[in-house]
Amino acid sequence: MTTTITGALGIDNIKAATGAVLQVVQGTTNTQVDNSTQTYVDTGLTATITPTSTTSKILVVVSQNGGFKSNSNIDNGIGAILLRGATNISTFAAYAGWSYTTNYAYIETIGTTYLDSPATTSATVYKTQFKNMAATSGVALQKQFVTSTITLMEIAG
């Protein structure tokens, strides 16, 4: 689900001050995803924004919730990345929930804040992916169907 809030765009002869928030877009998901491989897969968390200027920056705020590590292995955890399109722009988790025991691990929130400069006025997709760092058992996100969010804010350049 995506929600868009736009500011005073389209008012003739007015230029937003540098640093002003021009628009806000939020994406959410509460679909549980599991991964038992060392390959990054989509978390289902995504949002699309169309910048109004090539000089705009996009502030990305991610709250990836409901992290889980199975109890059938040791030395494992969740790896997570933020992508713009197909490009990894930030690795924001490596071994989240790691333990050197066979205990379950629950991670309430894995998050990041990232200031991007996409230099485009085309629709731009941001999303997260995750993997199992050791591929010896399962990891999950949105466990028990908790909601994760990604918020995109266009900042005037």
PDB file of C-alpha atoms in Angstrom:
ATOM      1  CA  MET A   1       0.000   0.000   0.000  1.00  0.00           C
ATOM      2  CA  THR A   2       1.366   3.430  -0.937  1.00  0.00           C
ATOM      3  CA  THR A   3       0.269   6.808   0.394  1.00  0.00           C
ATOM      4  CA  THR A   4       1.370  10.087  -1.180  1.00  0.00           C
ATOM      5  CA  ILE A   5       1.215  13.536   0.401  1.00  0.00           C
ATOM      6  CA  THR A   6       2.228  16.433  -1.824  1.00  0.00           C
ATOM      7  CA  GLY A   7       3.096  19.970  -0.851  1.00  0.00           C
ATOM      8  CA  ALA A   8       2.554  23.232  -2.680  1.00  0.00           C
ATOM      9  CA  LEU A   9       3.788  21.974  -6.028  1.00  0.00           C
ATOM     10  CA  GLY A  10       2.634  23.652  -9.198  1.00  0.00           C
ATOM     11  CA  ILE A  11       2.286  27.161  -7.791  1.00  0.00           C
ATOM     12  CA  ASP A  12       3.706  29.450 -10.471  1.00  0.00           C
ATOM     13  CA  ASN A  13       6.698  31.680  -9.733  1.00  0.00           C
ATOM     14  CA  ILE A  14       7.395  30.143  -6.323  1.00  0.00           C
ATOM     15  CA  LYS A  15      10.490  28.090  -5.688  1.00  0.00           C
ATOM     16  CA  ALA A  16      10.688  25.974  -2.556  1.00  0.00           C
ATOM     17  CA  ALA A  17      13.540  26.841  -0.219  1.00  0.00           C
ATOM     18  CA  THR A  18      16.489  24.483  -0.205  1.00  0.00           C
ATOM     19  CA  GLY A  19      15.785  21.781   2.355  1.00  0.00           C
ATOM     20  CA  ALA A  20      12.003  22.120   2.155  1.00  0.00           C
ATOM     21  CA  VAL A  21       9.996  18.898   2.062  1.00  0.00           C
ATOM     22  CA  LEU A  22       8.209  18.821  -1.292  1.00  0.00           C
ATOM     23  CA  GLN A  23       6.356  15.518  -1.008  1.00  0.00           C
ATOM     24  CA  VAL A  24       6.104  12.439   1.181  1.00  0.00           C
ATOM     25  CA  VAL A  25       5.341   8.904   0.016  1.00  0.00           C
ATOM     26  CA  GLN A  26       4.920   5.892   2.298  1.00  0.00           C
ATOM     27  CA  GLY A  27       4.773   2.203   1.493  1.00  0.00           C
ATOM     28  CA  THR A  28       3.767  -0.541   3.905  1.00  0.00           C
ATOM     29  CA  THR A  29       3.558  -4.307   4.022  1.00  0.00           C
ATOM     30  CA  ASN A  30       2.552  -6.866   6.615  1.00  0.00           C
ATOM     31  CA  THR A  31       3.071  -9.988   4.520  1.00  0.00           C
ATOM     32  CA  GLN A  32       5.454 -12.413   6.211  1.00  0.00           C
ATOM     33  CA  VAL A  33       8.442 -13.385   4.055  1.00  0.00           C
ATOM     34  CA  ASP A  34      10.885 -16.210   4.770  1.00  0.00           C
ATOM     35  CA  ASN A  35      14.343 -16.916   3.385  1.00  0.00           C
ATOM     36  CA  SER A  36      16.666 -19.861   4.004  1.00  0.00           C
ATOM     37  CA  THR A  37      19.220 -18.888   1.342  1.00  0.00           C
ATOM     38  CA  GLN A  38      22.159 -16.519   1.087  1.00  0.00           C
ATOM     39  CA  THR A  39      20.490 -14.817  -1.885  1.00  0.00           C
ATOM     40  CA  TYR A  40      18.807 -11.443  -1.373  1.00  0.00           C
ATOM     41  CA  VAL A  41      15.039 -11.595  -1.948  1.00  0.00           C
ATOM     42  CA  ASP A  42      12.364  -8.891  -1.846  1.00  0.00           C
ATOM     43  CA  THR A  43      10.785  -8.153   1.522  1.00  0.00           C
ATOM     44  CA  GLY A  44       7.620  -6.759  -0.074  1.00  0.00           C
ATOM     45  CA  LEU A  45       8.458  -3.297   1.274  1.00  0.00           C
ATOM     46  CA  THR A  46       8.507  -0.788  -1.593  1.00  0.00           C
ATOM     47  CA  ALA A  47       7.517   2.761  -2.507  1.00  0.00           C
ATOM     48  CA  THR A  48       7.781   4.906  -5.628  1.00  0.00           C
ATOM     49  CA  ILE A  49       8.410   8.643  -5.810  1.00  0.00           C
ATOM     50  CA  THR A  50       8.665  10.996  -8.783  1.00  0.00           C
ATOM     51  CA  PRO A  51      11.043  13.838  -7.897  1.00  0.00           C
ATOM     52  CA  THR A  52      10.065  17.298  -9.143  1.00  0.00           C
ATOM     53  CA  SER A  53      13.680  18.324  -9.829  1.00  0.00           C
ATOM     54  CA  THR A  54      16.961  16.620 -10.676  1.00  0.00           C
ATOM     55  CA  THR A  55      18.565  18.530  -7.781  1.00  0.00           C
ATOM     56  CA  SER A  56      16.164  17.108  -5.204  1.00  0.00           C
ATOM     57  CA  LYS A  57      17.339  14.633  -2.606  1.00  0.00           C
ATOM     58  CA  ILE A  58      15.239  11.746  -1.334  1.00  0.00           C
ATOM     59  CA  LEU A  59      15.318  10.985   2.390  1.00  0.00           C
ATOM     60  CA  VAL A  60      14.496   7.294   2.846  1.00  0.00           C
ATOM     61  CA  VAL A  61      13.379   6.036   6.271  1.00  0.00           C
ATOM     62  CA  VAL A  62      12.950   2.271   6.660  1.00  0.00           C
ATOM     63  CA  SER A  63      11.415   0.403   9.599  1.00  0.00           C
ATOM     64  CA  GLN A  64      11.678  -3.269   8.680  1.00  0.00           C
ATOM     65  CA  ASN A  65       9.791  -5.033  11.453  1.00  0.00           C
ATOM     66  CA  GLY A  66       9.194  -8.537  12.726  1.00  0.00           C
ATOM     67  CA  GLY A  67      12.662  -9.991  12.203  1.00  0.00           C
ATOM     68  CA  PHE A  68      13.134 -13.620  13.186  1.00  0.00           C
ATOM     69  CA  LYS A  69      15.987 -16.161  13.238  1.00  0.00           C
ATOM     70  CA  SER A  70      15.238 -19.856  13.609  1.00  0.00           C
ATOM     71  CA  ASN A  71      16.635 -21.903  16.495  1.00  0.00           C
ATOM     72  CA  SER A  72      18.056 -24.684  14.329  1.00  0.00           C
ATOM     73  CA  ASN A  73      21.475 -23.126  13.819  1.00  0.00           C
ATOM     74  CA  ILE A  74      24.216 -21.017  15.358  1.00  0.00           C
ATOM     75  CA  ASP A  75      26.255 -18.148  13.939  1.00  0.00           C
ATOM     76  CA  ASN A  76      23.485 -16.812  11.716  1.00  0.00           C
ATOM     77  CA  GLY A  77      21.429 -13.656  11.256  1.00  0.00           C
ATOM     78  CA  ILE A  78      19.594 -11.409   8.798  1.00  0.00           C
ATOM     79  CA  GLY A  79      21.275  -9.310   6.127  1.00  0.00           C
ATOM     80  CA  ALA A  80      19.255  -6.435   4.633  1.00  0.00           C
ATOM     81  CA  ILE A  81      19.817  -3.902   1.859  1.00  0.00           C
ATOM     82  CA  LEU A  82      18.091  -0.809   0.465  1.00  0.00           C
ATOM     83  CA  LEU A  83      17.803  -0.519  -3.297  1.00  0.00           C
ATOM     84  CA  ARG A  84      16.993   2.280  -5.729  1.00  0.00           C
ATOM     85  CA  GLY A  85      15.696   0.359  -8.704  1.00  0.00           C
ATOM     86  CA  ALA A  86      18.097  -2.567  -9.002  1.00  0.00           C
ATOM     87  CA  THR A  87      21.042  -0.751  -7.375  1.00  0.00           C
ATOM     88  CA  ASN A  88      22.074  -1.497  -3.793  1.00  0.00           C
ATOM     89  CA  ILE A  89      22.524   1.938  -2.205  1.00  0.00           C
ATOM     90  CA  SER A  90      22.849   0.837   1.434  1.00  0.00           C
ATOM     91  CA  THR A  91      23.533  -2.336   3.394  1.00  0.00           C
ATOM     92  CA  PHE A  92      21.705  -1.645   6.644  1.00  0.00           C
ATOM     93  CA  ALA A  93      21.877  -5.006   8.376  1.00  0.00           C
ATOM     94  CA  ALA A  94      24.483  -7.738   8.560  1.00  0.00           C
ATOM     95  CA  TYR A  95      23.880 -10.534  11.030  1.00  0.00           C
ATOM     96  CA  ALA A  96      20.910  -8.801  12.694  1.00  0.00           C
ATOM     97  CA  GLY A  97      19.707 -11.099  15.448  1.00  0.00           C
ATOM     98  CA  TRP A  98      23.016 -12.956  15.446  1.00  0.00           C
ATOM     99  CA  SER A  99      23.736 -15.326  18.271  1.00  0.00           C
ATOM    100  CA  TYR A 100      26.247 -18.064  18.806  1.00  0.00           C
ATOM    101  CA  THR A 101      23.556 -20.315  20.224  1.00  0.00           C
ATOM    102  CA  THR A 102      20.636 -22.262  18.845  1.00  0.00           C
ATOM    103  CA  ASN A 103      18.145 -19.901  20.480  1.00  0.00           C
ATOM    104  CA  TYR A 104      15.409 -18.199  18.521  1.00  0.00           C
ATOM    105  CA  ALA A 105      16.070 -14.516  17.931  1.00  0.00           C
ATOM    106  CA  TYR A 106      13.326 -11.932  17.460  1.00  0.00           C
ATOM    107  CA  ILE A 107      14.340  -8.527  16.150  1.00  0.00           C
ATOM    108  CA  GLU A 108      11.619  -5.926  16.614  1.00  0.00           C
ATOM    109  CA  THR A 109      12.972  -3.406  14.079  1.00  0.00           C
ATOM    110  CA  ILE A 110      15.828  -3.333  11.591  1.00  0.00           C
ATOM    111  CA  GLY A 111      15.958   0.145  10.164  1.00  0.00           C
ATOM    112  CA  THR A 112      17.885   2.781   8.312  1.00  0.00           C
ATOM    113  CA  THR A 113      17.749   6.421   7.287  1.00  0.00           C
ATOM    114  CA  TYR A 114      19.466   7.229   4.002  1.00  0.00           C
ATOM    115  CA  LEU A 115      19.773  10.496   2.048  1.00  0.00           C
ATOM    116  CA  ASP A 116      19.863   9.726  -1.674  1.00  0.00           C
ATOM    117  CA  SER A 117      20.577  11.917  -4.703  1.00  0.00           C
ATOM    118  CA  PRO A 118      18.869  10.144  -7.615  1.00  0.00           C
ATOM    119  CA  ALA A 119      19.360  13.080 -10.074  1.00  0.00           C
ATOM    120  CA  THR A 120      16.171  12.299 -11.989  1.00  0.00           C
ATOM    121  CA  THR A 121      12.571  13.419 -12.436  1.00  0.00           C
ATOM    122  CA  SER A 122      11.457   9.925 -13.428  1.00  0.00           C
ATOM    123  CA  ALA A 123       9.465   7.628 -11.165  1.00  0.00           C
ATOM    124  CA  THR A 124      11.990   6.058  -8.801  1.00  0.00           C
ATOM    125  CA  VAL A 125      11.378   2.825  -6.897  1.00  0.00           C
ATOM    126  CA  TYR A 126      12.935   2.147  -3.499  1.00  0.00           C
ATOM    127  CA  LYS A 127      12.681  -1.274  -1.868  1.00  0.00           C
ATOM    128  CA  THR A 128      14.351  -3.570   0.622  1.00  0.00           C
ATOM    129  CA  GLN A 129      15.704  -7.094   0.285  1.00  0.00           C
ATOM    130  CA  PHE A 130      17.018  -9.559   2.854  1.00  0.00           C
ATOM    131  CA  LYS A 131      18.959 -12.786   3.097  1.00  0.00           C
ATOM    132  CA  ASN A 132      19.989 -15.485   5.515  1.00  0.00           C
ATOM    133  CA  MET A 133      23.655 -14.782   6.317  1.00  0.00           C
ATOM    134  CA  ALA A 134      24.628 -18.435   6.895  1.00  0.00           C
ATOM    135  CA  ALA A 135      21.957 -20.335   4.912  1.00  0.00           C
ATOM    136  CA  THR A 136      21.780 -22.998   7.582  1.00  0.00           C
ATOM    137  CA  SER A 137      18.188 -22.360   8.644  1.00  0.00           C
ATOM    138  CA  GLY A 138      15.412 -19.858   8.153  1.00  0.00           C
ATOM    139  CA  VAL A 139      15.061 -16.153   8.781  1.00  0.00           C
ATOM    140  CA  ALA A 140      11.919 -14.081   8.325  1.00  0.00           C
ATOM    141  CA  LEU A 141      10.566 -10.541   8.250  1.00  0.00           C
ATOM    142  CA  GLN A 142       7.083  -9.285   9.106  1.00  0.00           C
ATOM    143  CA  LYS A 143       6.848 -12.364  11.363  1.00  0.00           C
ATOM    144  CA  GLN A 144       3.303 -12.705  12.705  1.00  0.00           C
ATOM    145  CA  PHE A 145       2.263 -10.170  10.051  1.00  0.00           C
ATOM    146  CA  VAL A 146       3.534  -7.026  11.787  1.00  0.00           C
ATOM    147  CA  THR A 147       3.698  -3.961   9.529  1.00  0.00           C
ATOM    148  CA  SER A 148       6.919  -2.596   8.035  1.00  0.00           C
ATOM    149  CA  THR A 149       7.147   0.905   6.530  1.00  0.00           C
ATOM    150  CA  ILE A 150       9.286   2.805   4.039  1.00  0.00           C
ATOM    151  CA  THR A 151       8.887   6.589   3.914  1.00  0.00           C
ATOM    152  CA  LEU A 152      10.290   8.686   1.054  1.00  0.00           C
ATOM    153  CA  MET A 153      10.607  12.464   1.445  1.00  0.00           C
ATOM    154  CA  GLU A 154      11.610  14.680  -1.457  1.00  0.00           C
ATOM    155  CA  ILE A 155      13.864  17.457  -0.173  1.00  0.00           C
ATOM    156  CA  ALA A 156      14.353  20.572  -2.316  1.00  0.00           C
ATOM    157  CA  GLY A 157      17.927  20.930  -3.563  1.00  0.00           C
TER     158      GLY A 157
END
